[in-house]
Short mmCIF file of C-alpha atoms and ligand atoms in Angstrom, two decimals:
data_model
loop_
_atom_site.label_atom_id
_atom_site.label_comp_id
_atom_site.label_asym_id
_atom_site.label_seq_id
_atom_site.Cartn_x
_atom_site.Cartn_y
_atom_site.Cartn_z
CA UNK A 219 -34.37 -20.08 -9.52
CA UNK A 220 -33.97 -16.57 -7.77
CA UNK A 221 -35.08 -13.16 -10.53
CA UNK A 222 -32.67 -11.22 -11.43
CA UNK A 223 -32.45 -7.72 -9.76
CA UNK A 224 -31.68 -3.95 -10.82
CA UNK A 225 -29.13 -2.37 -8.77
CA UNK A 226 -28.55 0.92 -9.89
CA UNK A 227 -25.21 2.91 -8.69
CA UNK A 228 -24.03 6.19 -8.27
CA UNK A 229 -20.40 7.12 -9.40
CA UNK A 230 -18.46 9.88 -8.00
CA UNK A 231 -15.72 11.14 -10.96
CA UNK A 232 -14.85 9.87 -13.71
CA UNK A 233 -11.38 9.90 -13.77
CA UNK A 234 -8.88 6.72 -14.90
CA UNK A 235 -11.02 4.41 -12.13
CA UNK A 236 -14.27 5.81 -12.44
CA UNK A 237 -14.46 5.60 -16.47
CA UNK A 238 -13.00 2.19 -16.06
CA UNK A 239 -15.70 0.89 -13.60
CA UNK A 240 -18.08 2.57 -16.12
CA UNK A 241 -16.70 0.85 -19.24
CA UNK A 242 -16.28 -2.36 -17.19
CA UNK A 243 -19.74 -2.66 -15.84
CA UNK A 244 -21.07 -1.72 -19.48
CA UNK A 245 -19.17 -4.41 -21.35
CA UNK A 246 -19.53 -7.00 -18.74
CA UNK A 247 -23.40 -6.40 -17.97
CA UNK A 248 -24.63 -9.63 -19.52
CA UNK A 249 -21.78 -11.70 -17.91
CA UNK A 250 -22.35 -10.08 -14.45
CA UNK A 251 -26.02 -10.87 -15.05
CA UNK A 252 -26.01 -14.05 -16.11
CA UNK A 253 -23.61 -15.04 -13.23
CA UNK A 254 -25.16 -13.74 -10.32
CA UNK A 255 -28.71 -12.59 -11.35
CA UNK A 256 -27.67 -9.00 -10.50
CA UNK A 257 -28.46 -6.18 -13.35
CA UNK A 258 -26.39 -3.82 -12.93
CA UNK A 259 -26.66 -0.21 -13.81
CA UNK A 260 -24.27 3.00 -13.76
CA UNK A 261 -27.43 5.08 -13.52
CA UNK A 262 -25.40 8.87 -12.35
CA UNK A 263 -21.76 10.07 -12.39
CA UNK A 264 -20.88 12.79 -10.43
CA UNK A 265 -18.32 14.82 -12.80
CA UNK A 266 -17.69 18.34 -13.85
CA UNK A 267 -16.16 17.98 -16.93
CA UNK A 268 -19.22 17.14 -19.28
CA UNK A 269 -16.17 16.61 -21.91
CA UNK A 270 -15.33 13.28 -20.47
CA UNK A 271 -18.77 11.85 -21.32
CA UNK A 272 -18.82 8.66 -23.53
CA UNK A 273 -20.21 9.28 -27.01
CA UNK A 274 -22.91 6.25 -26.36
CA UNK A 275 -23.64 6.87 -23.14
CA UNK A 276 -27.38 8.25 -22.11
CA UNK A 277 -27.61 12.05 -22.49
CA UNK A 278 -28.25 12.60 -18.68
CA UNK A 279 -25.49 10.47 -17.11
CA UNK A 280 -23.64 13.48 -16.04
CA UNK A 281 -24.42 15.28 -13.12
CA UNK A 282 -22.83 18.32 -11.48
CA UNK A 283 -25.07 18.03 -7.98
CA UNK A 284 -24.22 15.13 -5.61
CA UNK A 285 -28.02 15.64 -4.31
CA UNK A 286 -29.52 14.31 -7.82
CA UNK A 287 -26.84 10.41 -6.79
CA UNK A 288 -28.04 10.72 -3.16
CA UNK A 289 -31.62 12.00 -3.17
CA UNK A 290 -32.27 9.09 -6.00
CA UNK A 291 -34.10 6.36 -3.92
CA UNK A 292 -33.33 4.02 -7.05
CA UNK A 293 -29.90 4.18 -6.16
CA UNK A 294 -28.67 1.33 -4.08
CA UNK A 295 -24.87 1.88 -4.11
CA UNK A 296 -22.92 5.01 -4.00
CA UNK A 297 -18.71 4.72 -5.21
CA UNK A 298 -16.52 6.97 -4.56
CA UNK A 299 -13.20 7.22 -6.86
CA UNK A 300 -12.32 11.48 -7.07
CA UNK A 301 -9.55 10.57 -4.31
CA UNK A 302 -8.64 12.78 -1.82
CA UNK A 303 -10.05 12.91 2.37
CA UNK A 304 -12.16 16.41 1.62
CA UNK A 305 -15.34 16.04 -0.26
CA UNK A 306 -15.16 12.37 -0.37
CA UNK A 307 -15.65 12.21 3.17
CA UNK A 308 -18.55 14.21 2.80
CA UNK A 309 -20.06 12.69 0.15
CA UNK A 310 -19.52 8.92 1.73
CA UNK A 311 -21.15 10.67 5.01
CA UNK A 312 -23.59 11.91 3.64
CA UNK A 313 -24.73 8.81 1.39
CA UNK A 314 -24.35 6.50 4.25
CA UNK A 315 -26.89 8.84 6.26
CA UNK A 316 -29.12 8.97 3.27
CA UNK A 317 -29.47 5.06 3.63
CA UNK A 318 -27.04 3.90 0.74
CA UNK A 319 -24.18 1.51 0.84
CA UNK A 320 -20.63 3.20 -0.27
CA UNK A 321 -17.90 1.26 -1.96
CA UNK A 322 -14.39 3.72 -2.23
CA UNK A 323 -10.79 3.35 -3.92
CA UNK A 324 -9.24 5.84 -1.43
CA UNK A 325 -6.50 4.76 0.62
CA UNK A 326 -5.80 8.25 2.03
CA UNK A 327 -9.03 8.77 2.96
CA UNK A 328 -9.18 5.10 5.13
CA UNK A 329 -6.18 5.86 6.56
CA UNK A 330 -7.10 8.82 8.21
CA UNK A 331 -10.93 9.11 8.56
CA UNK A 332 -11.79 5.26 7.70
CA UNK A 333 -13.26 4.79 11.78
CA UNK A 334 -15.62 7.54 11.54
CA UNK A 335 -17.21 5.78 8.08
CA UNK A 336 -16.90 2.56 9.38
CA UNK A 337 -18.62 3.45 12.62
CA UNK A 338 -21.45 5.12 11.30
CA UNK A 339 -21.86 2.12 8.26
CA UNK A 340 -21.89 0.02 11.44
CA UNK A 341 -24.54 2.31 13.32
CA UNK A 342 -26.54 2.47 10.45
CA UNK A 343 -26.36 -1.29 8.85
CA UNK A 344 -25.00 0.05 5.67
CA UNK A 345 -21.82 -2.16 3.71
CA UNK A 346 -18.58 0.21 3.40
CA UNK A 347 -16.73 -1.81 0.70
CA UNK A 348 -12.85 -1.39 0.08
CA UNK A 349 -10.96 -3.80 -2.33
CA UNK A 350 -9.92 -1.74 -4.80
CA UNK A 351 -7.86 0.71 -2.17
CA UNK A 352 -4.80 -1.73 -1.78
CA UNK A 353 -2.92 -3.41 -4.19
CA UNK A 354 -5.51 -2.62 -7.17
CA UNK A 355 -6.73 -5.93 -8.91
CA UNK A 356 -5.38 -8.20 -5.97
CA UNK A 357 -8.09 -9.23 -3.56
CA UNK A 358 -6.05 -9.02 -0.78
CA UNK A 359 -9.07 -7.32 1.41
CA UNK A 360 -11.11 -10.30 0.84
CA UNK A 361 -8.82 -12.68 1.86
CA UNK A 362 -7.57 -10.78 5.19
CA UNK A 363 -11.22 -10.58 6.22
CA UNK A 364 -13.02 -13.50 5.03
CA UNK A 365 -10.62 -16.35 4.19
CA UNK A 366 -8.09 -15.55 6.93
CA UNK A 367 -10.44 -14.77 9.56
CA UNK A 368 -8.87 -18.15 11.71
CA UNK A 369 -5.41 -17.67 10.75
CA UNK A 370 -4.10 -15.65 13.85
CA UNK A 371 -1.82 -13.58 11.08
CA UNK A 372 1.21 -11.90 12.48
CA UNK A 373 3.01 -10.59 9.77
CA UNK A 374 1.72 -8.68 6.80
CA UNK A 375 4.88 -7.59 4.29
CA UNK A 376 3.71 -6.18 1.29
CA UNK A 377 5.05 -4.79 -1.88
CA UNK A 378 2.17 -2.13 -2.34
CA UNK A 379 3.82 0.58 -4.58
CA UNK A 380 4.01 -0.05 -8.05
CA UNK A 381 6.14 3.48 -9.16
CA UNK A 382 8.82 2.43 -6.78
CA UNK A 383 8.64 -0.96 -7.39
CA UNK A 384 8.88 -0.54 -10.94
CA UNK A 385 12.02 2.44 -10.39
CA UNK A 386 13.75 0.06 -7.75
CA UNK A 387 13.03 -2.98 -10.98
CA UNK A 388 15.08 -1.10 -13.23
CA UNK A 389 17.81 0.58 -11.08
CA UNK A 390 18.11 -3.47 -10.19
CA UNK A 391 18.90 -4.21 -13.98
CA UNK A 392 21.63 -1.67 -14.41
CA UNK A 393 18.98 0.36 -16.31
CA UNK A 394 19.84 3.84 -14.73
CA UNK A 395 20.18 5.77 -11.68
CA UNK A 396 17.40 7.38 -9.30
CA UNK A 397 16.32 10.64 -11.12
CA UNK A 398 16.77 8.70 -14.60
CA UNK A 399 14.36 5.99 -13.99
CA UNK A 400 12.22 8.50 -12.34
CA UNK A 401 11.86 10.77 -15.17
CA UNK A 402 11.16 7.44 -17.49
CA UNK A 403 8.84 6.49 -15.23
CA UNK A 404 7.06 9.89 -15.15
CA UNK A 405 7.14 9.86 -18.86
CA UNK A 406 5.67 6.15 -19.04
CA UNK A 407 2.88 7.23 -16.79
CA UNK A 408 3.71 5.08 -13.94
CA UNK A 409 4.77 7.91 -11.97
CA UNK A 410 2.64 11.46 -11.47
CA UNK A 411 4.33 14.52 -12.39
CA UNK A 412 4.67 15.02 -8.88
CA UNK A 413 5.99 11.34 -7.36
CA UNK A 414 6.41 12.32 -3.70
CA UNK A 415 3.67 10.54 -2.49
CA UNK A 416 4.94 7.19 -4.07
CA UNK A 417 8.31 7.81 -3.69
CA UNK A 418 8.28 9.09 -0.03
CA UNK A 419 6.38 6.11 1.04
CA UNK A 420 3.10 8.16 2.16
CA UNK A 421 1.06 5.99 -0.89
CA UNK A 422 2.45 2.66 0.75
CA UNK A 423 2.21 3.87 4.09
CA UNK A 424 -1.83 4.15 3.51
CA UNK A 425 -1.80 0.96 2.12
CA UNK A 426 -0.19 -0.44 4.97
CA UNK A 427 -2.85 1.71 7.46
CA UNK A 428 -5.49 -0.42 6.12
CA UNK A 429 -3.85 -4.11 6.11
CA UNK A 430 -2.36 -3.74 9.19
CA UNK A 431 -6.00 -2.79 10.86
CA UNK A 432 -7.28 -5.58 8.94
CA UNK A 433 -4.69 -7.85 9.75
CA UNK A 434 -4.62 -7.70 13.79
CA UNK A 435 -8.11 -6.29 14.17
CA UNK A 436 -6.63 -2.90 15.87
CA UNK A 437 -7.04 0.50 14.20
CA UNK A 438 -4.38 1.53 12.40
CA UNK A 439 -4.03 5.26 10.94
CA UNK A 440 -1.73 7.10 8.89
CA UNK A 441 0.10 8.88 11.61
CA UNK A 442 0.71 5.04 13.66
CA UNK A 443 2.84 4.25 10.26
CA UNK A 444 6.81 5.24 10.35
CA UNK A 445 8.00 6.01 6.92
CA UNK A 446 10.89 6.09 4.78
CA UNK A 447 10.96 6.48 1.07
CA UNK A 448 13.34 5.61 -1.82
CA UNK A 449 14.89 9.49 -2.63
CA UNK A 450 18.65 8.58 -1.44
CA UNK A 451 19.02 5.27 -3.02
CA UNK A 452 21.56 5.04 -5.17
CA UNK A 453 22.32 3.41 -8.25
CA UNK A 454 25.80 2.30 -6.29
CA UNK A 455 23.50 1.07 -3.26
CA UNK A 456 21.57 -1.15 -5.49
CA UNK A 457 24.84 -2.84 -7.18
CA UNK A 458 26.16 -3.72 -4.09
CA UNK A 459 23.66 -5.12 -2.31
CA UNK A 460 23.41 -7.17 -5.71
CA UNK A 461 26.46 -8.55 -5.09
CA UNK A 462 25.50 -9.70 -1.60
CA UNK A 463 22.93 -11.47 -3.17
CA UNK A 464 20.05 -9.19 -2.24
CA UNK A 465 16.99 -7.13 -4.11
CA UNK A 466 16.42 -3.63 -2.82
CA UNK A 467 12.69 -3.26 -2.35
CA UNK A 468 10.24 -0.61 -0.76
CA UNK A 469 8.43 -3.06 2.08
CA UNK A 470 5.65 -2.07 4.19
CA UNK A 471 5.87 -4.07 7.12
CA UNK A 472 2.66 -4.89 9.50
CA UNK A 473 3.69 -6.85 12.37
CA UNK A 474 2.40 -8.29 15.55
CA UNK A 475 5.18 -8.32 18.22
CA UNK A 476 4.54 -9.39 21.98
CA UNK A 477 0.78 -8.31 21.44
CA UNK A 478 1.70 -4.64 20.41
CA UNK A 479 1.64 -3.40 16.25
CA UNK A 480 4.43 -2.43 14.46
CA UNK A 481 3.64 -0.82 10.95
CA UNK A 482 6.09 0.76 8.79
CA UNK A 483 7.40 1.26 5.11
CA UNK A 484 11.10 1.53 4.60
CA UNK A 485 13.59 0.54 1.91
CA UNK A 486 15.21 -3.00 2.38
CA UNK A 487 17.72 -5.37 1.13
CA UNK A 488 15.59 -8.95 0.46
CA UNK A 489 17.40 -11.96 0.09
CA UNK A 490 17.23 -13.17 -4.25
CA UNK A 491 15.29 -16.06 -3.28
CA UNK A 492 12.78 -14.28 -1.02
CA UNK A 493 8.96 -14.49 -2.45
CA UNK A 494 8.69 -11.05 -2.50
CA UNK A 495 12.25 -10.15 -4.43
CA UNK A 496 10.85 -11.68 -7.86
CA UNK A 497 8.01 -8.98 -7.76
CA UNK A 498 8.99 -6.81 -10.17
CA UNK A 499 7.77 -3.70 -12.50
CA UNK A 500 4.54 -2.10 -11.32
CA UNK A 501 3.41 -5.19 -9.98
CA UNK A 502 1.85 -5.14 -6.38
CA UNK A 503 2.24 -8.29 -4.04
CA UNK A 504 1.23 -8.93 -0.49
CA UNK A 505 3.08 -11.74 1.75
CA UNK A 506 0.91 -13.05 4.47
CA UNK A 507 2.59 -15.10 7.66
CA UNK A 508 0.05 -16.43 10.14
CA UNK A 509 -0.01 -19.63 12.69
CA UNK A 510 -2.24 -21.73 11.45
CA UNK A 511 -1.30 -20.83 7.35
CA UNK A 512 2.31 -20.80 7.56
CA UNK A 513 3.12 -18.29 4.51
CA UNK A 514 0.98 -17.09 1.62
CA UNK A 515 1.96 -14.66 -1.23
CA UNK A 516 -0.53 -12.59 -3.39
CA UNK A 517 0.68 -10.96 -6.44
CA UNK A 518 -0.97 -8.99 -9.65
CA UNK A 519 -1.20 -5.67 -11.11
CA UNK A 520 -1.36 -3.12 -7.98
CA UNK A 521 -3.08 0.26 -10.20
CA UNK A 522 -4.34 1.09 -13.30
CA UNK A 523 -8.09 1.65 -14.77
CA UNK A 524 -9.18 -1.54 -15.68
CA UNK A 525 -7.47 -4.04 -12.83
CA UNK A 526 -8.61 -1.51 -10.11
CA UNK A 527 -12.26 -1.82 -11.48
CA UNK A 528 -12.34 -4.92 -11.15
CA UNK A 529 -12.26 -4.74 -7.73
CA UNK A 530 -14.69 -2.04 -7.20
CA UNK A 531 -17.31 -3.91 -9.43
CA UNK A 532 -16.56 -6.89 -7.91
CA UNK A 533 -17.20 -5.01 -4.09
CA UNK A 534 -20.92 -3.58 -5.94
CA UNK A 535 -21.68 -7.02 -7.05
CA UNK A 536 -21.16 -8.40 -3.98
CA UNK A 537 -23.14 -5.91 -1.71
CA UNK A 538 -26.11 -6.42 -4.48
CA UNK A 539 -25.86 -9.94 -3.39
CA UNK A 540 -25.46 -9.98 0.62
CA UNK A 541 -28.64 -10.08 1.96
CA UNK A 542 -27.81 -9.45 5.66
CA UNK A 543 -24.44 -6.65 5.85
CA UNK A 544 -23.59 -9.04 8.37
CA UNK A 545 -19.73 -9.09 9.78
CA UNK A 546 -18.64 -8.15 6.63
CA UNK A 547 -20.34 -4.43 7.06
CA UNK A 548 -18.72 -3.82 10.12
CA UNK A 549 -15.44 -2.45 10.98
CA UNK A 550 -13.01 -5.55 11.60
CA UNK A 551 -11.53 -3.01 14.48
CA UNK A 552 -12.59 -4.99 17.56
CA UNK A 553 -9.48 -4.56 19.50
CA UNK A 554 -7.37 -1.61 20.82
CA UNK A 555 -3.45 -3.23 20.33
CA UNK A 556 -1.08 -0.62 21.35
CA UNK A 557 2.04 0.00 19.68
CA UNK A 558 5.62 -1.34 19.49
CA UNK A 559 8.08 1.04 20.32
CA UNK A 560 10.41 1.76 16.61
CA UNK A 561 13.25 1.73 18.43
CA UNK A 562 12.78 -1.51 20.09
CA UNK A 563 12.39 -3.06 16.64
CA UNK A 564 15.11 -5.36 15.55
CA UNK A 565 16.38 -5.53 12.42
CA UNK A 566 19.75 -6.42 10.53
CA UNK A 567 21.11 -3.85 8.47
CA UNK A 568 23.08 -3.41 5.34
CA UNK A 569 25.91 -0.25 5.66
CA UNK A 570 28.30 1.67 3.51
CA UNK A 571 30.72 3.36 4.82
CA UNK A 572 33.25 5.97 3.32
CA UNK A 573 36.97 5.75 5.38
CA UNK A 574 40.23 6.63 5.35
CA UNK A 575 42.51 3.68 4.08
CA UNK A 576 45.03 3.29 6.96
CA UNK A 577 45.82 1.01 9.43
CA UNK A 578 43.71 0.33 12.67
CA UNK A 579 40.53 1.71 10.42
CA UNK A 580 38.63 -1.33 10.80
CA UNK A 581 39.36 -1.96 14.22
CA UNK A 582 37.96 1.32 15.61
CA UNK A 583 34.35 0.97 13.73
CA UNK A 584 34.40 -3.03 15.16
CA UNK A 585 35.05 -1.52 18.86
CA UNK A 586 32.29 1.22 18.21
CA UNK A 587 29.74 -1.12 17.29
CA UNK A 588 31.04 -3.83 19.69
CA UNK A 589 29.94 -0.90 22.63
CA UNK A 590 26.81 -1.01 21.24
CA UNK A 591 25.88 -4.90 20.93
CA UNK A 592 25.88 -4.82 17.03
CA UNK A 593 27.33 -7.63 15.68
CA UNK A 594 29.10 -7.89 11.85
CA UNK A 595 27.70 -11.00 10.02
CA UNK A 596 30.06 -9.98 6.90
CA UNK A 597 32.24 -7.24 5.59
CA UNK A 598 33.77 -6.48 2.36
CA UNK A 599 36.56 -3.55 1.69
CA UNK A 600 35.72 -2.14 -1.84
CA UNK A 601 38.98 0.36 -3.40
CA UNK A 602 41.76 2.14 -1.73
CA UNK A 603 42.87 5.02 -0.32
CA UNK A 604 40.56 8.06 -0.59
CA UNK A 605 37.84 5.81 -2.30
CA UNK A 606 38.05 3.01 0.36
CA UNK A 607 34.45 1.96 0.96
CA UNK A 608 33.03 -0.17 3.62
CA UNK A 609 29.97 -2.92 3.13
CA UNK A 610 28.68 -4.21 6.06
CA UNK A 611 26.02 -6.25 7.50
CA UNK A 612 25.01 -6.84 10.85
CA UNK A 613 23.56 -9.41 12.53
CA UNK A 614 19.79 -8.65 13.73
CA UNK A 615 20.02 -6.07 16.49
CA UNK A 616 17.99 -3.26 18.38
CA UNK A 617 17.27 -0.22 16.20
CA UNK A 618 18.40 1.70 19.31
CA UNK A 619 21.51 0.32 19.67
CA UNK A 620 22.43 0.11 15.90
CA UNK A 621 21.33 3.71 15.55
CA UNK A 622 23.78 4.66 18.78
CA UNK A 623 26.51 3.16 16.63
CA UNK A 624 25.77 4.56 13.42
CA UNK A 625 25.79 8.27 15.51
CA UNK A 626 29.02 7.42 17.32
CA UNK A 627 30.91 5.87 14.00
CA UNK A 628 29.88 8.82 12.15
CA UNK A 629 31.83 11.07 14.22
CA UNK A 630 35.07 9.04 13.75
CA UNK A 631 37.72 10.80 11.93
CA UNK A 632 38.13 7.71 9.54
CA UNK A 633 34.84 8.34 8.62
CA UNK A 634 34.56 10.64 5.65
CA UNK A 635 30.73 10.99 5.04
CA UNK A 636 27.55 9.58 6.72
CA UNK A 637 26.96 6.28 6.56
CA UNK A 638 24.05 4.70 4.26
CA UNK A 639 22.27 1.95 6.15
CA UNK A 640 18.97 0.13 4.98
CA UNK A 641 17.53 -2.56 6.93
CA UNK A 642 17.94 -6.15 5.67
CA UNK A 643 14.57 -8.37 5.88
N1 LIG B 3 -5.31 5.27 -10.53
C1 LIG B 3 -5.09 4.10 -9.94
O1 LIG B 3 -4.38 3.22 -10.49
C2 LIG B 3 -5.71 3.80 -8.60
C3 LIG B 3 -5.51 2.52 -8.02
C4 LIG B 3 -6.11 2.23 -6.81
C5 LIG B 3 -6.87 3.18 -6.16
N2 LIG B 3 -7.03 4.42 -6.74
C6 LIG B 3 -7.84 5.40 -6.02
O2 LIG B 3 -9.01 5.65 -6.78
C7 LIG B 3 -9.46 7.00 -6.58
C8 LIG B 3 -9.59 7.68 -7.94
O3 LIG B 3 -8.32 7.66 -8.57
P1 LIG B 3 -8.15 8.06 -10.10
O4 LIG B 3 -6.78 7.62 -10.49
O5 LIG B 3 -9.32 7.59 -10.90
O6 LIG B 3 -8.16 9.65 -9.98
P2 LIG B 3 -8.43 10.71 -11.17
O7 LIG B 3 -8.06 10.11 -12.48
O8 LIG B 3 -7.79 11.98 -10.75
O9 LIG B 3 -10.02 10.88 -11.16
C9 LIG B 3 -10.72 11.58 -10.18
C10 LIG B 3 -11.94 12.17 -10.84
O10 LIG B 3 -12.78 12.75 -9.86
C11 LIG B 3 -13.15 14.06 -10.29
N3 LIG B 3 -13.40 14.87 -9.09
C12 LIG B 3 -12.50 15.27 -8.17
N4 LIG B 3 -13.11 15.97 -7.19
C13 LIG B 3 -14.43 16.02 -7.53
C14 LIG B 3 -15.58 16.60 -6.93
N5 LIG B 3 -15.50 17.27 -5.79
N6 LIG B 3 -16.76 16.44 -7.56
C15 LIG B 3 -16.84 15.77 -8.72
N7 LIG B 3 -15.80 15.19 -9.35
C16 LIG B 3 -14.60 15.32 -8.75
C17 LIG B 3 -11.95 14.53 -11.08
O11 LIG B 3 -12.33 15.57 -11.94
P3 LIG B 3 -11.22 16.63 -12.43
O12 LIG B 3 -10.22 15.85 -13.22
O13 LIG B 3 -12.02 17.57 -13.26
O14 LIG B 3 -10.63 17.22 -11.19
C18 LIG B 3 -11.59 13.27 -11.84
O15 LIG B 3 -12.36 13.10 -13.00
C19 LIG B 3 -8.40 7.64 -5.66
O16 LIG B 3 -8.85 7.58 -4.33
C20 LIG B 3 -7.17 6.75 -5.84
O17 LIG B 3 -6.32 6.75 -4.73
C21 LIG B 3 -6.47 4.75 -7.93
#
């Protein structure tokens, strides 16, 4: 029977993640101790505002100096969770140089800095733990890098937004349009007073950094990810492609493609009975396709205090356990994959059109995007005369050449306003 063991830990802020980690690892010490032998202890947080102090925690938990967490030689495990790429680099830096292994929430700071941390964690032998920086609660790190380490993955869609989710959700149900939803959402706290980070796809985009370097073993940063958020969707968008039978849904999309990456985040009609179109709320999911797994969905709570703490005690747990860092430690980054040119992407696409209601109409935008090798898998005329809309979708086709098309059947006369496309999955 192995002893138990004190691992004491070092927590930087103690904001909604980092009080939850601390209230998590306090009410489930004994558990955590009985089940793995590990006795865990919060012994410093890093905060400034001595205000947010439990009433029964010790007197000198608090610290305002990062050199009392990383000058301790008790403390094991350093965690990260004020957010942001500024100090938190340094502090991660520095506490990986200082001989301590570092377990972060931050997505942003992965996305853009995560080789420099992983090469020195590598250089030094130290663990740089990440669950709890995608999809909250889910362990979808874990099971890219352990349990899918021989499945040859080539596609990584995931649903890693929960404010957009959760506005797209209830534009779905007829609850409201764009900017109403938004402001319930603001005032429901799943959106922050300022949501263009969510809703501009730069949260998801991060997200989708991290799997897709995970996923085909090729660094990935922020700047390799296109983006498009939700801002022009429309209430009438979402109604129609309802009654095609699709979901409107905010997809980042990781993809291997002739041995070159593709990651993006864009809005996108789903087929109802896609996995990924009963997601719904502020719930995360991530949809995994590989050779030798066929297809495997992950779903859960994607944010919040308590589910993302889970994760980051479960990452502290398990470097108190791991002996050797082993492959684990290191960056999974063993290749250099170039990238897939966007506009040789193909995709199908959804399209509403505004036109004039006379004769001949439809057979100059079928000759425009006939010139461009864009096919029409189905069409529907909604109203008449100066309301006359147009609902197409195409068959899949080159972004290139469906984006020549769009150009050239916007500047028809028929054409009274720009056409809204969004790409169908
Ligand atoms: N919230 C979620 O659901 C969620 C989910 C997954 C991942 N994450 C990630 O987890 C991390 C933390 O998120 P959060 O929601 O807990 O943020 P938060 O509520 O804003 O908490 C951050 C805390 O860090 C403190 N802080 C900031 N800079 C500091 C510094 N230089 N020194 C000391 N303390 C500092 C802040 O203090 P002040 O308030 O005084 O500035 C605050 O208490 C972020 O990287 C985020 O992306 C969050």
């Amino acid at each position: 029977m192995s002893q138990n063991r004190v691992v004491r830990v070092g927590l930087l802020g103690f904001g909604t993640i980092g009080s939850s980690v601390y209230r998590l690892v306090t009410n489930e010490h004994d558990q955590i101790l009985e089940g793995t032998g590990v006795d865990l202890q919060v012994k410093k947080v890093l905060e400034i505002d001595e205000s947010k102090k439990p009433a029964d925690a010790p007197e000198d938990l608090f610290t305002t100096d990062f050199g009392e967490i990383v000058e301790d030689p008790e403390i094991e495990i350093v965690v990260e969770l004020i957010g942001g790429t500024g100090a938190a680099f340094t502090f991660l830096d520095t506490a990986l140089r200082k001989g301590k292994n570092v377990v972060t929430a931050n997505k942003q700071l992965l996305a853009t800095k995560g080789e420099a941390l992983f090469t020195l964690a590598r250089d030094l032998g130290r663990h740089l733990r990440f669950e709890a920086s995608v999809g909250g609660a889910i362990p979808i790190i874990k099971v890219m890098r352990e349990s899918m380490i021989a499945a040859e993955l080539h596609t990584v869609y995931g649903i890693v937004n929960g404010t957009t989710n959760y506005i797209l959700t209830r534009m779905y149900n007829c609850e409201g349009d764009y900017a109403d939803v938004l402001t319930q959402a603001q005032k429901l706290g799943y959106a922050e007073a300022d949501p263009t980070a969510d809703v501009g796809g730069g949260d998801a985009a991060a997200k989708m950094a991290i799997l897709g370097s995970i996923a085909f073993h090729s660094r990935v940063t922020l700047s390799d990810v296109t983006m498009e958020g939700i801002q022009s969707i429309t209430l009438d968008d979402v109604r129609y492609a309802k009654s095609l039978g699709f979901v409107v849904k905010l997809i980042g999309a990781a993809r291997l493609i002739e041995g070159s990456v593709s990651v993006r985040v864009f809005p996108a009609l789903l087929p109802v009975d896609h996995p990924l179109s009963s997601i719904s709320g502020a719930h995360n999911a991530v949809f995994l396709q590989g050779d030798a797994i066929g297809e495997i969905m992950l779903m859960g709570p994607g944010a919040g205090g308590m589910p993302t703490a889970t994760a980051v005690v479960s990452d502290i747990v398990s470097i108190a356990n791991t002996k050797d860092v082993g492959f684990l430690q290191s960056c999974s980054c063993y290749r250099k994959l170039p990238f897939y040119p966007a506009d040789e992407m193909e995709s199908a696409f959804f399209i509403k059109m505004n036109v004039e209601d006379v004769s001949g109409v439809l057979a100059q935008i079928a000759a425009v995007f006939g010139a461009h090798k864009v096919s029409i898998e189905s069409m529907i005329q909604k109203g008449r005369g100066a309301e006359a809309e147009l609902v197409l979708i195409t068959h899949p086709t080159k972004e290139r050449d469906f984006f020549a098309a769009i150009g050239e059947a916007n500047r028809l006369s028929c054409c009274k306003s720009k056409p809204m496309t969004l790409r169908v999955l």
